[in-house]
Coordinates of C-alpha atoms and ligand atoms in Angstrom, one line a residue:
Chain A
X237 CA -33.4 33.9 -47.9
X238 CA -30.9 34.1 -45.1
X239 CA -27.6 32.3 -45.6
X240 CA -25.6 31.8 -42.4
X241 CA -21.9 31.1 -42.9
X242 CA -19.9 29.6 -40.1
X243 CA -16.3 30.6 -40.1
X244 CA -13.5 29.4 -37.8
X245 CA -10.1 30.8 -37.0
X246 CA -7.5 28.0 -37.1
X247 CA -3.8 27.8 -36.7
X248 CA -1.8 28.7 -39.7
X249 CA -0.6 25.3 -41.1
X250 CA 2.3 26.9 -43.0
X251 CA 3.8 28.0 -39.7
X252 CA 5.8 26.1 -37.1
X253 CA 3.3 24.0 -35.2
X254 CA 4.6 22.8 -31.8
X255 CA 2.8 21.1 -29.0
X256 CA 2.6 23.1 -25.8
X257 CA 4.2 21.6 -22.6
X258 CA 0.7 20.4 -21.5
X259 CA 0.8 18.0 -24.4
X260 CA -2.8 19.0 -25.2
X261 CA -2.7 22.3 -27.0
X262 CA -0.6 24.2 -29.5
X263 CA 2.2 26.4 -28.3
X264 CA 1.3 29.9 -29.6
X265 CA 4.4 31.1 -31.2
X266 CA 3.0 34.1 -32.8
X267 CA 2.2 31.9 -35.8
X268 CA -1.3 33.4 -35.7
X269 CA -4.6 32.1 -36.7
X270 CA -6.1 32.3 -40.1
X271 CA -9.5 31.6 -41.6
X272 CA -10.0 27.9 -42.2
X273 CA -9.3 27.4 -45.9
X274 CA -12.6 25.5 -46.6
X275 CA -14.6 28.1 -44.8
X276 CA -13.2 30.7 -47.1
X277 CA -14.7 28.8 -50.1
X278 CA -18.0 28.5 -48.2
X279 CA -18.1 32.3 -47.7
X280 CA -17.3 32.9 -51.4
X281 CA -20.1 30.6 -52.5
X282 CA -22.5 32.4 -50.2
X283 CA -21.4 35.8 -51.4
X284 CA -21.9 34.6 -55.0
X285 CA -25.5 33.6 -54.1
X286 CA -26.0 37.0 -52.5
X287 CA -24.6 38.7 -55.6
X288 CA -27.1 36.8 -57.8
X289 CA -29.9 38.1 -55.6
X290 CA -30.6 34.6 -54.1
X291 CA -30.0 35.4 -50.4
X292 CA -28.5 37.6 -47.7
X293 CA -25.2 36.5 -46.1
X294 CA -24.8 36.5 -42.4
X295 CA -21.6 35.3 -40.8
X296 CA -21.0 33.7 -37.4
X297 CA -17.5 33.3 -35.9
X298 CA -16.7 31.6 -32.6
X299 CA -14.4 33.7 -30.4
X300 CA -10.6 33.0 -30.9
X301 CA -7.5 34.8 -31.7
X302 CA -8.1 36.3 -35.1
X303 CA -11.9 36.0 -35.0
X304 CA -12.5 39.8 -35.2
X305 CA -10.2 40.0 -38.3
X306 CA -12.2 37.3 -39.9
X307 CA -15.5 39.1 -39.2
X308 CA -14.0 42.3 -40.5
X309 CA -12.8 40.6 -43.7
X310 CA -16.2 38.9 -44.2
X311 CA -18.0 42.2 -43.8
X312 CA -15.6 44.0 -46.1
X313 CA -16.3 41.3 -48.7
X314 CA -20.0 41.9 -48.5
X315 CA -21.6 40.0 -45.6
X316 CA -24.6 42.0 -44.3
X317 CA -24.4 41.0 -40.7
X318 CA -21.6 39.6 -38.7
X319 CA -21.9 37.8 -35.3
X320 CA -19.3 36.8 -32.7
X321 CA -20.0 33.8 -30.5
X322 CA -18.2 34.6 -27.3
X323 CA -16.6 31.9 -25.2
X324 CA -13.5 29.8 -25.0
X325 CA -13.7 27.1 -27.6
X326 CA -10.2 25.7 -27.7
X327 CA -10.7 22.7 -25.4
X328 CA -14.2 21.6 -26.4
X329 CA -13.6 20.2 -29.9
X330 CA -16.1 20.7 -32.7
X331 CA -18.6 18.6 -30.7
X332 CA -18.9 21.2 -28.0
X333 CA -18.8 24.0 -30.4
X334 CA -21.5 22.5 -32.7
X335 CA -23.7 22.1 -29.7
X336 CA -23.3 25.7 -28.7
X337 CA -23.9 26.9 -32.3
X338 CA -27.0 24.7 -32.6
X339 CA -28.3 26.5 -29.5
X340 CA -27.6 30.0 -30.8
X341 CA -28.8 29.5 -34.3
X342 CA -32.3 29.0 -33.0
X343 CA -32.3 32.8 -32.5
X344 CA -30.6 33.5 -35.9
X345 CA -33.1 32.1 -38.4
X346 CA -31.6 31.0 -41.6
X347 CA -32.7 28.7 -44.4
X348 CA -29.2 27.6 -45.3
X349 CA -26.1 27.2 -43.2
X350 CA -22.8 26.9 -45.1
X351 CA -19.4 26.1 -43.6
X352 CA -16.2 24.5 -44.7
X353 CA -16.2 20.7 -45.2
X354 CA -13.5 20.3 -42.6
X355 CA -11.0 22.2 -40.5
X356 CA -7.5 21.2 -39.5
X357 CA -8.4 20.5 -35.9
X358 CA -11.2 18.0 -36.5
X359 CA -10.3 15.1 -34.4
X360 CA -13.9 14.5 -33.6
X361 CA -15.6 15.5 -36.8
X362 CA -16.4 18.5 -39.0
X363 CA -18.4 21.3 -37.4
X364 CA -21.0 21.5 -40.2
X365 CA -22.1 17.9 -40.2
X366 CA -22.2 17.8 -36.4
X367 CA -24.4 20.9 -36.5
X368 CA -26.7 19.3 -39.1
X369 CA -27.1 16.3 -36.7
X370 CA -27.9 18.5 -33.7
X371 CA -30.4 20.6 -35.7
X372 CA -31.7 17.5 -37.4
X373 CA -31.5 19.2 -40.8
X374 CA -30.7 17.6 -44.1
X375 CA -27.1 18.0 -45.1
X376 CA -24.6 17.3 -47.9
X377 CA -20.9 17.5 -47.3
X378 CA -18.1 18.1 -49.9
X379 CA -20.2 20.6 -51.9
X380 CA -18.6 22.9 -54.5
X381 CA -21.5 24.7 -55.9
X382 CA -25.0 25.7 -54.7
X383 CA -28.0 27.2 -56.4
X384 CA -31.2 28.1 -54.7
X385 CA -34.9 27.7 -55.5
X386 CA -37.9 28.4 -53.3
X387 CA -37.6 25.6 -50.8
X388 CA -34.6 23.7 -52.2
X389 CA -30.9 24.0 -52.7
X390 CA -29.4 22.2 -55.7
X391 CA -25.8 21.2 -54.9
X392 CA -22.9 19.6 -56.6
X393 CA -21.0 17.2 -54.4
X394 CA -17.4 16.2 -55.3
X395 CA -16.6 12.5 -55.5
X396 CA -13.4 10.7 -56.4
X397 CA -11.7 11.0 -59.8
X398 CA -13.4 14.2 -60.7
X399 CA -17.0 12.8 -60.6
X400 CA -19.7 15.0 -59.3
X401 CA -23.1 14.0 -57.8
X402 CA -26.0 16.4 -57.9
X403 CA -28.5 16.5 -55.1
X404 CA -31.6 18.6 -54.3
X405 CA -31.6 19.4 -50.6
X406 CA -34.8 20.5 -48.8
X407 CA -34.4 23.7 -46.8
X408 CA -33.5 24.5 -44.1
X409 CA -30.3 22.6 -44.5
X410 CA -26.6 22.5 -43.7
X411 CA -23.9 22.2 -46.4
X412 CA -20.2 21.5 -46.0
X413 CA -18.2 23.2 -48.8
X414 CA -15.0 22.1 -50.4
X415 CA -15.0 24.6 -53.2
X416 CA -17.0 27.4 -54.8
X417 CA -17.9 28.5 -58.3
X418 CA -15.1 31.0 -58.2
X419 CA -11.9 31.3 -56.2
X420 CA -12.3 33.3 -52.9
X421 CA -12.2 37.0 -53.7
X422 CA -9.1 39.0 -52.8
X423 CA -9.4 41.7 -50.2
X424 CA -6.8 44.5 -50.4
X425 CA -5.0 45.1 -47.1
X426 CA -6.2 48.7 -46.8
X427 CA -9.8 47.6 -47.1
X428 CA -9.3 45.1 -44.3
X429 CA -7.7 47.7 -42.1
X430 CA -10.5 50.1 -42.8
X431 CA -13.1 47.4 -42.0
X432 CA -11.4 46.4 -38.8
X433 CA -12.1 49.9 -37.5
X434 CA -15.7 50.0 -38.6
X435 CA -17.1 46.5 -38.7
X436 CA -20.4 46.4 -36.7
X437 CA -19.8 43.1 -34.8
X438 CA -22.9 41.8 -33.1
X439 CA -21.9 39.9 -30.0
X440 CA -24.2 37.0 -29.2
X441 CA -25.1 36.1 -25.6
X442 CA -22.6 33.8 -24.0
X443 CA -23.3 30.0 -24.1
X444 CA -21.4 27.1 -22.6
X445 CA -21.6 23.7 -24.1
X446 CA -24.0 21.6 -22.1
X447 CA -23.3 18.1 -20.9
X448 CA -20.0 16.3 -20.7
X449 CA -17.8 16.0 -23.8
X450 CA -17.9 12.5 -25.1
X451 CA -14.2 12.2 -26.1
X452 CA -11.1 13.2 -24.2
X453 CA -7.9 14.4 -25.9
X454 CA -5.1 12.4 -24.3
X455 CA -2.2 14.0 -26.1
X456 CA -1.0 15.7 -29.3
X457 CA 2.1 14.4 -30.8
X458 CA 4.3 14.7 -33.9
X459 CA 3.7 11.8 -36.4
X460 CA 6.5 9.3 -36.9
X461 CA 7.8 9.3 -40.5
X462 CA 6.4 6.5 -42.6
X463 CA 9.9 5.9 -44.0
X464 CA 13.3 7.4 -43.4
X465 CA 13.8 10.4 -45.6
X466 CA 17.2 11.3 -47.0
X467 CA 17.6 15.1 -46.9
X468 CA 19.7 16.7 -49.6
X469 CA 21.5 19.8 -48.5
X470 CA 23.4 22.6 -50.1
X471 CA 22.8 25.6 -52.4
X472 CA 20.3 25.0 -55.3
X473 CA 22.9 23.8 -57.8
X474 CA 24.5 21.4 -55.2
X475 CA 21.0 20.0 -54.5
X476 CA 20.3 19.7 -58.2
X477 CA 23.5 17.7 -58.7
X478 CA 22.5 15.3 -55.8
X479 CA 19.0 14.9 -57.3
X480 CA 20.5 14.1 -60.7
X481 CA 22.6 11.4 -59.1
X482 CA 19.5 10.0 -57.4
X483 CA 17.6 9.9 -60.7
X484 CA 20.5 8.3 -62.5
X485 CA 20.9 5.7 -59.7
X486 CA 17.2 5.0 -59.6
X487 CA 17.0 4.8 -63.4
X488 CA 14.4 7.5 -63.8
X489 CA 13.6 9.6 -66.9
X490 CA 16.3 9.4 -69.6
X491 CA 18.1 6.8 -67.4
X492 CA 15.1 4.5 -67.5
X493 CA 16.5 2.4 -70.4
X494 CA 19.6 1.7 -68.3
X495 CA 17.5 -0.5 -66.0
X496 CA 16.5 -2.8 -68.8
Chain B
X279 CA -26.7 -7.3 -30.8
X280 CA -25.1 -4.9 -28.2
X281 CA -21.3 -5.0 -28.1
X282 CA -20.8 -5.8 -31.8
X283 CA -18.3 -4.1 -34.0
X284 CA -19.8 -2.8 -37.2
X285 CA -18.3 -1.6 -40.4
X286 CA -20.2 0.2 -43.2
X287 CA -19.5 -1.4 -46.6
X288 CA -18.3 0.8 -49.4
X289 CA -18.8 -0.6 -52.9
X290 CA -19.0 0.6 -56.4
X291 CA -20.7 -1.2 -59.3
X292 CA -21.0 -4.4 -57.4
X293 CA -17.4 -4.4 -56.2
X294 CA -16.2 -4.0 -52.6
X295 CA -13.9 -1.0 -52.5
X296 CA -10.4 -1.3 -50.9
X297 CA -11.5 1.1 -48.1
X298 CA -13.9 -1.7 -47.0
X299 CA -11.1 -4.2 -46.6
X300 CA -9.2 -1.7 -44.5
X301 CA -12.3 -1.3 -42.3
X302 CA -12.5 -5.1 -41.9
X303 CA -8.9 -5.1 -40.7
X304 CA -9.5 -2.4 -38.1
X305 CA -12.9 -3.9 -37.1
X306 CA -11.4 -7.4 -36.8
X307 CA -8.8 -6.1 -34.3
X308 CA -11.4 -4.4 -32.2
X309 CA -13.8 -7.3 -32.3
X310 CA -11.1 -9.7 -31.3
X311 CA -10.0 -7.4 -28.5
X312 CA -13.6 -7.0 -27.3
X313 CA -14.6 -10.7 -27.8
X314 CA -17.4 -9.4 -30.1
X315 CA -18.8 -10.2 -33.5
X316 CA -17.7 -8.2 -36.5
X317 CA -20.7 -7.3 -38.6
X318 CA -20.5 -5.7 -42.1
X319 CA -23.5 -3.4 -42.8
X320 CA -24.6 -2.9 -46.4
X321 CA -27.3 -0.4 -47.5
X322 CA -28.9 -1.0 -50.9
X323 CA -29.4 -4.0 -53.2
X324 CA -26.7 -6.5 -54.2
X325 CA -25.5 -7.8 -50.8
X326 CA -25.2 -11.5 -51.9
X327 CA -22.7 -10.6 -54.6
X328 CA -20.7 -8.5 -52.2
X329 CA -20.4 -11.2 -49.4
X330 CA -17.4 -13.0 -50.9
X331 CA -15.4 -9.7 -50.8
X332 CA -16.3 -9.2 -47.1
X333 CA -14.3 -12.2 -45.7
X334 CA -13.2 -11.4 -42.2
X335 CA -16.7 -10.3 -41.1
X336 CA -18.7 -12.7 -39.0
X337 CA -22.0 -11.6 -40.6
X338 CA -23.3 -9.2 -43.3
X339 CA -26.4 -7.2 -42.3
X340 CA -28.1 -5.9 -45.4
X341 CA -30.9 -3.4 -45.8
X342 CA -32.0 -4.3 -49.3
X343 CA -33.9 -1.3 -50.6
X344 CA -33.5 0.3 -54.1
X345 CA -33.7 3.8 -52.7
X346 CA -30.4 3.1 -50.9
X347 CA -28.6 2.0 -54.0
X348 CA -26.5 5.2 -54.1
X349 CA -25.4 7.3 -51.2
X350 CA -28.3 9.6 -50.3
X351 CA -27.2 11.5 -47.2
X352 CA -30.6 12.0 -45.6
X353 CA -31.9 8.4 -46.3
X354 CA -28.7 6.8 -45.2
X355 CA -28.6 8.8 -42.0
X356 CA -32.2 7.8 -41.3
X357 CA -31.6 4.1 -41.8
X358 CA -28.3 4.0 -39.9
X359 CA -29.7 6.1 -37.1
X360 CA -32.6 3.6 -36.7
X361 CA -30.3 0.6 -36.9
X362 CA -27.8 1.9 -34.4
X363 CA -30.6 3.0 -32.0
X364 CA -32.2 -0.4 -32.1
X365 CA -29.2 -2.8 -32.1
X366 CA -26.7 -0.7 -30.1
X367 CA -23.4 -1.9 -31.5
X368 CA -20.3 -0.9 -29.6
X369 CA -18.5 0.6 -32.6
X370 CA -19.4 1.7 -36.2
X371 CA -16.4 2.2 -38.4
X372 CA -16.7 4.1 -41.7
X373 CA -14.2 5.0 -44.5
X374 CA -14.9 7.6 -47.1
X375 CA -18.7 7.5 -46.4
X376 CA -17.8 8.7 -43.0
X377 CA -17.1 12.2 -44.2
X378 CA -20.8 12.4 -45.0
X379 CA -22.3 10.3 -42.2
X380 CA -20.3 10.1 -39.0
X381 CA -20.8 13.5 -37.5
X382 CA -24.5 13.8 -38.3
X383 CA -25.2 10.3 -36.9
X384 CA -23.1 10.9 -33.8
X385 CA -24.9 14.2 -33.0
X386 CA -28.4 12.7 -33.6
X387 CA -27.6 9.7 -31.3
X388 CA -25.6 11.8 -28.9
X389 CA -22.6 9.5 -29.1
X390 CA -18.9 10.3 -29.6
X391 CA -17.2 10.3 -33.0
X392 CA -13.6 10.3 -34.2
X393 CA -12.4 11.3 -37.6
X394 CA -9.3 10.6 -39.7
X395 CA -8.2 7.7 -37.5
X396 CA -5.1 6.0 -38.5
X397 CA -5.1 3.7 -35.4
X398 CA -7.8 2.3 -33.2
X399 CA -7.1 0.2 -30.1
X400 CA -9.0 -1.0 -27.1
X401 CA -7.3 -0.3 -23.8
X402 CA -9.3 -2.2 -21.2
X403 CA -12.7 -0.9 -22.1
X404 CA -11.6 2.4 -23.5
X405 CA -11.3 3.1 -27.2
X406 CA -8.1 5.0 -28.1
X407 CA -8.1 6.6 -31.5
X408 CA -5.1 8.2 -33.2
X409 CA -6.4 10.9 -35.5
X410 CA -4.5 13.0 -38.1
X411 CA -5.0 16.7 -37.4
X412 CA -3.6 20.0 -38.6
X413 CA -3.1 18.9 -42.2
X414 CA -1.2 15.8 -41.1
X415 CA 1.4 17.8 -39.1
X416 CA 0.2 16.3 -35.8
X417 CA -1.6 13.4 -34.4
X418 CA -4.3 13.6 -31.7
X419 CA -4.8 10.7 -29.4
X420 CA -8.4 10.7 -28.3
X421 CA -10.1 8.3 -25.9
X422 CA -13.7 7.4 -25.2
X423 CA -15.3 4.8 -22.9
X424 CA -18.8 5.5 -24.2
X425 CA -21.0 2.5 -24.9
X426 CA -21.2 3.4 -28.6
X427 CA -18.5 5.2 -30.6
X428 CA -18.5 6.1 -34.3
X429 CA -15.2 6.4 -36.1
X430 CA -14.1 7.5 -39.6
X431 CA -10.9 5.9 -40.7
X432 CA -8.2 7.4 -42.8
X433 CA -8.1 5.6 -46.1
X434 CA -4.8 3.8 -46.6
X435 CA -4.0 3.5 -42.9
X436 CA -4.9 -0.2 -42.4
X437 CA -3.6 -3.1 -44.6
X438 CA -6.3 -5.4 -46.0
X439 CA -6.8 -8.8 -44.3
X440 CA -5.9 -12.1 -45.9
X441 CA -8.8 -13.8 -47.6
X442 CA -11.2 -16.0 -45.5
X443 CA -14.7 -17.4 -45.7
X444 CA -17.6 -15.2 -46.8
X445 CA -20.0 -14.1 -44.1
X446 CA -23.6 -15.2 -43.9
X447 CA -26.0 -12.6 -45.3
X448 CA -28.8 -11.4 -43.0
X449 CA -31.3 -9.4 -44.9
X450 CA -33.6 -7.1 -42.9
X451 CA -36.5 -4.9 -43.8
X452 CA -35.8 -1.1 -44.0
X453 CA -36.3 0.0 -40.4
X454 CA -37.7 3.5 -41.2
X455 CA -39.8 5.2 -43.8
X456 CA -37.9 6.6 -46.8
X457 CA -40.8 8.9 -47.8
X458 CA -40.2 12.6 -48.3
X459 CA -36.4 12.6 -48.3
X460 CA -34.5 15.7 -47.3
X461 CA -32.0 15.0 -50.0
X462 CA -32.8 13.7 -53.5
X463 CA -30.2 12.4 -55.9
X464 CA -30.4 14.2 -59.3
X465 CA -27.6 12.7 -61.3
X466 CA -23.9 11.9 -61.7
X467 CA -21.7 14.0 -63.9
X468 CA -18.5 12.3 -65.2
X469 CA -15.5 14.5 -65.7
X470 CA -14.8 15.8 -69.2
X471 CA -12.4 13.7 -71.2
X472 CA -8.9 14.5 -70.0
X473 CA -6.2 15.8 -72.3
X474 CA -3.8 13.7 -70.4
X475 CA -3.9 10.5 -68.2
X476 CA -1.7 11.2 -65.3
X477 CA -2.3 7.7 -63.9
X478 CA -0.3 6.3 -66.9
X479 CA 2.6 8.6 -66.6
X480 CA 5.9 7.1 -65.2
X481 CA 7.2 10.5 -64.1
X482 CA 5.1 13.1 -62.5
X483 CA 6.2 16.6 -61.6
X484 CA 3.5 17.7 -59.2
X485 CA 3.1 21.3 -58.1
X486 CA 1.3 22.6 -55.0
X487 CA 0.3 26.0 -53.7
X488 CA 3.9 26.6 -52.8
X489 CA 4.6 27.3 -56.5
X490 CA 3.1 30.7 -55.6
X491 CA 1.6 31.8 -58.9
X492 CA 0.3 30.4 -62.2
X493 CA 3.2 32.0 -64.1
X494 CA 5.7 30.0 -62.1
X495 CA 4.3 26.8 -63.6
X496 CA 6.8 27.2 -66.5
X497 CA 9.5 26.2 -64.0
X498 CA 7.8 22.8 -63.5
X499 CA 6.9 22.5 -67.2
X500 CA 10.6 23.0 -68.1
X501 CA 11.6 20.3 -65.7
X502 CA 8.9 18.0 -67.0
X503 CA 10.2 18.5 -70.5
X504 CA 13.8 17.9 -69.5
X505 CA 13.0 14.8 -67.6
X506 CA 10.3 13.4 -69.9
X507 CA 7.7 13.8 -67.2
X508 CA 4.1 15.0 -66.9
X509 CA 2.7 17.8 -64.9
X510 CA 0.3 17.1 -62.0
X511 CA -1.0 19.2 -59.2
X512 CA -2.5 19.3 -55.7
X513 CA -6.1 20.3 -55.3
X514 CA -5.7 24.1 -54.7
X515 CA -3.7 24.4 -57.9
X516 CA -6.5 22.8 -59.8
X517 CA -9.2 24.7 -57.9
X518 CA -7.5 28.0 -58.6
X519 CA -7.6 27.1 -62.3
X520 CA -3.8 27.0 -62.7
X521 CA -3.9 23.5 -64.1
X522 CA -6.9 21.4 -65.3
X523 CA -8.7 19.2 -62.8
X524 CA -7.7 16.1 -64.7
X525 CA -4.2 16.6 -63.3
X526 CA -5.2 16.7 -59.7
X527 CA -3.8 14.0 -57.5
X528 CA -5.5 12.8 -54.3
X529 CA -8.8 11.9 -52.8
X530 CA -11.0 13.9 -55.1
X531 CA -8.5 13.6 -58.0
X532 CA -6.5 10.7 -59.4
X533 CA -4.6 7.9 -57.6
X534 CA -1.2 7.6 -59.1
X535 CA 1.7 5.1 -58.7
X536 CA 4.4 6.5 -61.0
X537 CA 8.1 5.6 -61.0
X538 CA 8.9 9.1 -59.8
X539 CA 6.6 11.6 -58.0
X540 CA 8.4 14.9 -57.5
X541 CA 6.3 17.1 -55.2
X542 CA 7.1 20.8 -55.4
X543 CA 5.5 23.1 -52.8
X544 CA 3.0 20.5 -51.7
X545 CA 2.4 20.2 -47.9
X546 CA 1.3 16.6 -48.0
X547 CA -2.2 16.8 -46.5
X548 CA -3.7 13.3 -45.9
X549 CA -6.1 13.7 -48.8
X550 CA -3.1 14.4 -51.1
X551 CA -1.0 11.5 -49.7
X552 CA -4.0 9.2 -50.3
X553 CA -3.5 9.6 -54.1
X554 CA 0.3 9.3 -54.4
X555 CA 1.9 7.4 -51.5
X556 CA 2.2 4.3 -53.6
X557 CA 4.7 6.0 -55.9
X558 CA 8.0 4.1 -56.2
X559 CA 10.2 7.1 -55.6
X560 CA 9.0 10.3 -53.9
X561 CA 11.1 13.4 -53.9
X562 CA 9.7 16.4 -52.0
X563 CA 10.8 20.1 -52.2
X564 CA 9.3 22.2 -49.5
X565 CA 10.4 25.3 -47.5
X566 CA 8.8 23.9 -44.3
X567 CA 10.9 21.2 -42.6
X568 CA 7.7 20.1 -40.8
X569 CA 5.7 19.6 -44.0
X570 CA 3.9 16.1 -43.8
X571 CA 5.1 15.3 -47.4
X572 CA 8.5 14.6 -45.8
X573 CA 6.9 11.8 -43.8
X574 CA 6.4 9.8 -47.0
X575 CA 9.3 11.1 -49.2
X576 CA 12.3 9.0 -50.0
X577 CA 14.3 12.2 -50.6
X578 CA 13.6 15.6 -49.3
X579 CA 14.9 19.1 -50.0
X580 CA 14.1 21.8 -47.5
X581 CA 14.2 24.7 -49.9
X582 CA 12.5 27.0 -52.3
X583 CA 11.1 25.2 -55.3
X584 CA 11.3 28.4 -57.4
X585 CA 15.1 27.9 -57.1
X586 CA 15.5 24.1 -57.0
X587 CA 13.3 23.4 -60.0
X588 CA 15.3 25.5 -62.5
X589 CA 18.5 24.3 -61.0
X590 CA 17.5 20.7 -61.6
X591 CA 16.3 21.5 -65.1
X592 CA 19.7 23.2 -65.9
X593 CA 21.6 20.2 -64.4
X594 CA 19.6 17.7 -66.6
X595 CA 20.2 19.8 -69.7
X596 CA 23.9 20.0 -68.9
X597 CA 24.0 16.2 -68.4
X598 CA 22.2 15.8 -71.8
X599 CA 24.7 18.0 -73.6
X600 CA 27.7 16.2 -72.0
Ligands
FAD750 C1 -12.7 15.6 -48.8 C2 -11.4 16.3 -49.3 C3 -10.8 15.9 -50.4 C4 -9.6 16.5 -50.8 N1 -9.1 16.0 -52.0 C5 -7.8 16.5 -52.3 C6 -7.1 15.9 -53.4 O1 -7.7 15.1 -54.2 N2 -5.9 16.4 -53.7 C7 -5.3 17.3 -52.9 O2 -4.1 17.7 -53.2 N3 -5.9 17.9 -51.9 C8 -7.2 17.5 -51.5 N4 -7.8 18.0 -50.5 C9 -7.2 19.2 -49.9 C10 -6.2 19.0 -48.8 O3 -6.8 18.9 -47.6 C11 -5.2 20.1 -48.8 O4 -5.9 21.3 -48.6 C12 -4.4 20.3 -50.1 O5 -3.8 19.1 -50.5 C13 -3.3 21.3 -49.9 O6 -2.6 21.5 -51.1 P1 -1.1 22.1 -51.2 O7 -0.2 21.2 -50.5 O8 -0.8 22.5 -52.6 O9 -1.3 23.5 -50.4 P2 -0.8 23.9 -48.9 O10 -1.3 22.9 -47.9 O11 -1.1 25.3 -48.8 O12 0.8 23.7 -49.0 C14 1.7 24.5 -49.7 C15 3.1 24.1 -49.3 O13 4.0 24.8 -50.0 C16 5.1 25.1 -49.2 N5 5.8 26.2 -49.8 C17 5.4 27.5 -49.8 N6 6.3 28.2 -50.6 C18 7.2 27.3 -51.1 C19 8.3 27.5 -51.9 N7 8.6 28.6 -52.5 N8 9.0 26.3 -52.2 C20 8.7 25.1 -51.7 N9 7.6 25.0 -50.9 C21 6.9 26.1 -50.6 C22 4.5 25.4 -47.8 O14 5.5 25.2 -46.8 C23 3.4 24.3 -47.8 O15 3.8 23.1 -47.2 C24 -9.0 17.5 -50.1 C25 -9.7 17.9 -48.9 C26 -10.8 17.3 -48.5 C27 -11.5 17.8 -47.2

């Protein structure tokens, strides 16, 4: 069984995210792109299925800064084939990207497509569920574990308060992952560097999203704070003293009785 | 009827969920602006009992079929696709169910969709959605003048409406065959009994990925002991197995409203904020001044939690001894 894993390079959220002067894109400040966190779980679950002899993992990454590193890492972790989708995908949203992917996967037969449940740039919607719609394949989103039988995947979908719903999904299908049976495996830096030299990337024919995009991004902006935050400054012990004063004043912890 | 504003009802065990009330608020605003009817759509049995909780809607459209009693992605998409194609409402708003349904439906119907919207307004005939992106660090203002738009709203972003009269229920036959489903519900697993109930704790010391490693949890444990608090966590900390799942706060964890929520090394993604923004006092420690947790914190410290946590523990112990 072929398992196609869709991975995306996204801005590193721990970095300084600033809006570019055009108001529509991010200023690239060397903050770099990283693999979308939820895609990393999707890749791990796929590799676990492969290790259990239940399938062969292929990876598809749309072109972006950092895409080749992601392909190299996926290959070093065990993906059998790695594909690059050429093109410029920054301005087209997941809608345009999903359309293009739906087009190319017709030539990359797979019984199961896995991807992260969401990515940080989803103003339109998650890539996986859009893809399921364009391909008219059954889907489940928010999945944390997959097992495979002949023509079905049995999945665990996370709900609120730790509840889990189990579904059987008829293949071919698309699943959006939020977790995996084990945490994503660690790849030592030297193996990544080695893979970057040798990874056999297969470049797919270029496609452009067809038809007009149904939504227009008008601007990106920083969110206003929900409430004014008082920032405490100083070295750690000075900050600790200020925090202590706050707790005392707000009657928290051992000062809770003072409020009564 | 074309032009209507629809919301998809979310309910559990016969009760309308708070997310539905938020959808009603957002839907009412759009319906009033467009001069259109606001229609609540319910899939599954039990619509009559839900109607009183759906005040604010002009009508309740119910597809009363037992196979739709619980969310089954393939069947729900089939039914909604048929209803939308036939009745052509202007907007369909969804809450948590939207994570499962919005994108698939939008792609099938070739209509636009927006996700994580915290604001929706009509400017002339154009819908303007404000969506949380990049983990809550930025907002994207997105517009669409398409004749039908699907939107998933961010839970917690819209205040519920004041009570009003219950809508009339219009029951309709299932518009498509539900034979041979692509997804079949197999069962529901409840979480194992928790060793602690974080929803009952007045003081929560909550750690995120910024704590760096499982061995650093002792810093938070020490503080919790000194302050009489309980440890909680963001999703990655639970997912990495550093703390049990029962301690996870947020959308797929617990919703908490403690007296104090101290967030250490937590970015404040929308799914985390959903579970804790009702806390009375929020203190956030984060090295990143842009971290969205500071948008909801009463007090913020831009700093290293590996230094601040032990310093606060020491200050508390010193105050105790004094
Ligand atoms: C459907 C769905 C449901 C979800 N449910 C939940 C949920 O229930 N709960 C939940 O928490 N998340 C949930 N998530 C995940 C959520 O989107 C975020 O990925 C998650 O909350 C991030 O956790 P974090 O803040 O610990 O990690 P990160 O986002 O990685 O943030 C770590 C933070 O630590 C800071 N930091 C780093 N080092 C230090 C240091 N030394 N001192 C201080 N700060 C430091 C960084 O600046 C950063 O802000 C859900 C996601 C989805 C899609």
